[in-house]
């Protein structure tokens, strides 16, 4: 039985670093919005610090990072450390891009949620975020 909440799930969609390819992030942001979520899109060239600060200010349930630059093994650990430094343990960190399976395994060990490769349906991403948030956030 799906939990009902009195507010939409809040998701921050971020593009970190010099990666200027934002079409996928915009498609995901639109799909999440169309699924009833409240979406905050950071735009291009954000730092991990900017992403975490925005996540705190906006009181998000999830952070979705789109990364195609190959910097995922720097970006995701930095975001996880900044969340930990701010004593935030109940915000999903997920994302997508070109992420090799071995790196995906290492990021999972750090607490990063499921990472999505190109070709994943937006329905699967919406379902994953909803399920995680409803199971792990205090509604």
Coordinates of C-alpha atoms in Angstrom, one line a residue:
X1 CA 0.0 0.0 0.0
X2 CA 1.5 3.3 -1.1
X3 CA 1.8 6.0 1.6
X4 CA 0.0 9.2 1.1
X5 CA 1.7 12.5 1.9
X6 CA 0.4 15.9 2.4
X7 CA 3.0 17.6 0.2
X8 CA 4.9 16.8 -3.0
X9 CA 8.2 15.1 -2.9
X10 CA 10.9 17.7 -3.3
X11 CA 13.9 16.9 -5.6
X12 CA 16.9 19.0 -6.4
X13 CA 18.3 18.2 -9.9
X14 CA 21.9 19.4 -10.3
X15 CA 24.6 19.6 -13.0
X16 CA 28.0 19.7 -11.2
X17 CA 31.3 20.8 -12.7
X18 CA 32.1 21.8 -16.2
X19 CA 29.7 19.3 -17.8
X20 CA 27.6 21.4 -20.1
X21 CA 25.3 18.6 -21.4
X22 CA 22.0 19.4 -19.7
X23 CA 19.4 17.9 -22.0
X24 CA 19.0 14.7 -19.9
X25 CA 18.8 16.7 -16.6
X26 CA 16.1 18.9 -18.1
X27 CA 14.1 15.8 -19.3
X28 CA 14.4 14.2 -15.9
X29 CA 13.4 17.5 -14.1
X30 CA 10.3 17.8 -16.4
X31 CA 9.4 14.1 -15.9
X32 CA 9.6 14.4 -12.1
X33 CA 7.5 17.6 -12.2
X34 CA 4.9 15.9 -14.4
X35 CA 4.8 13.1 -11.9
X36 CA 3.7 15.6 -9.2
X37 CA 7.1 16.2 -7.6
X38 CA 8.4 19.7 -6.8
X39 CA 11.6 20.2 -8.7
X40 CA 14.4 22.6 -8.1
X41 CA 16.9 22.7 -11.1
X42 CA 20.2 24.3 -10.3
X43 CA 21.4 24.9 -13.8
X44 CA 24.9 24.3 -15.1
X45 CA 28.3 24.4 -13.5
X46 CA 27.4 23.9 -9.8
X47 CA 29.9 22.9 -7.1
X48 CA 29.1 20.1 -4.6
X49 CA 29.0 22.9 -2.0
X50 CA 26.4 24.8 -4.0
X51 CA 24.3 21.7 -4.4
X52 CA 24.3 20.8 -0.7
X53 CA 23.6 24.4 0.3
X54 CA 20.7 24.6 -2.0
X55 CA 19.4 21.2 -0.8
X56 CA 19.5 22.4 2.8
X57 CA 17.8 25.8 1.9
X58 CA 15.1 24.1 -0.1
X59 CA 14.6 21.2 2.4
X60 CA 14.7 18.6 -0.4
X61 CA 13.9 14.9 0.0
X62 CA 16.3 13.9 -2.8
X63 CA 19.3 15.2 -4.8
X64 CA 19.6 14.0 -8.4
X65 CA 23.0 14.6 -10.0
X66 CA 23.4 14.4 -13.7
X67 CA 27.0 13.8 -14.6
X68 CA 28.5 12.9 -18.0
X69 CA 32.0 14.4 -17.4
X70 CA 33.6 11.4 -15.7
X71 CA 34.0 13.2 -12.4
X72 CA 31.5 11.1 -10.6
X73 CA 34.1 9.6 -8.3
X74 CA 34.9 13.1 -7.1
X75 CA 31.5 14.7 -7.1
X76 CA 29.4 12.1 -5.4
X77 CA 31.8 11.5 -2.5
X78 CA 32.1 15.2 -1.9
X79 CA 28.3 15.6 -1.8
X80 CA 28.0 12.7 0.6
X81 CA 30.8 14.2 2.9
X82 CA 29.1 17.6 2.9
X83 CA 25.8 16.1 3.8
X84 CA 27.4 14.1 6.6
X85 CA 29.2 17.3 7.8
X86 CA 25.8 19.0 8.0
X87 CA 24.4 15.9 9.9
X88 CA 21.9 15.2 7.0
X89 CA 21.3 11.4 6.7
X90 CA 17.8 11.3 5.3
X91 CA 18.2 12.8 1.9
X92 CA 18.5 10.5 -1.1
X93 CA 21.5 11.2 -3.3
X94 CA 20.9 9.6 -6.7
X95 CA 21.8 10.5 -10.3
X96 CA 22.7 9.4 -13.7
X97 CA 25.1 9.5 -16.5
X98 CA 28.0 7.4 -17.8
X99 CA 29.1 5.5 -14.6
X100 CA 31.0 2.2 -14.9
X101 CA 29.7 -0.7 -12.8
X102 CA 32.8 -0.8 -10.6
X103 CA 32.4 2.9 -9.7
X104 CA 28.7 2.4 -9.1
X105 CA 29.5 -0.3 -6.6
X106 CA 32.0 2.0 -4.8
X107 CA 29.6 4.9 -4.7
X108 CA 26.8 2.6 -3.3
X109 CA 29.2 1.7 -0.4
X110 CA 29.5 5.5 0.3
X111 CA 25.7 5.7 0.6
X112 CA 24.8 7.0 -2.8
X113 CA 21.5 5.6 -4.0
X114 CA 20.7 3.9 -7.3
X115 CA 22.5 5.5 -10.3
X116 CA 20.8 5.4 -13.7
X117 CA 22.5 4.9 -17.0
X118 CA 21.3 6.4 -20.3
X119 CA 18.2 4.7 -21.6
X120 CA 16.5 4.3 -18.2
X121 CA 12.9 5.1 -18.4
X122 CA 11.7 8.2 -16.5
X123 CA 9.0 6.0 -15.0
X124 CA 11.6 3.9 -13.3
X125 CA 13.4 7.0 -11.9
X126 CA 10.1 8.4 -10.6
X127 CA 9.2 5.1 -9.0
X128 CA 12.6 4.7 -7.3
X129 CA 12.6 8.3 -5.9
X130 CA 9.0 8.0 -4.6
X131 CA 9.7 4.6 -3.0
X132 CA 12.9 5.7 -1.3
X133 CA 11.4 8.9 0.0
X134 CA 8.3 7.3 1.3
X135 CA 10.4 4.6 3.1
X136 CA 13.1 6.9 4.5
X137 CA 11.7 10.4 5.1
X138 CA 9.5 11.3 8.0
X139 CA 6.1 12.3 6.4

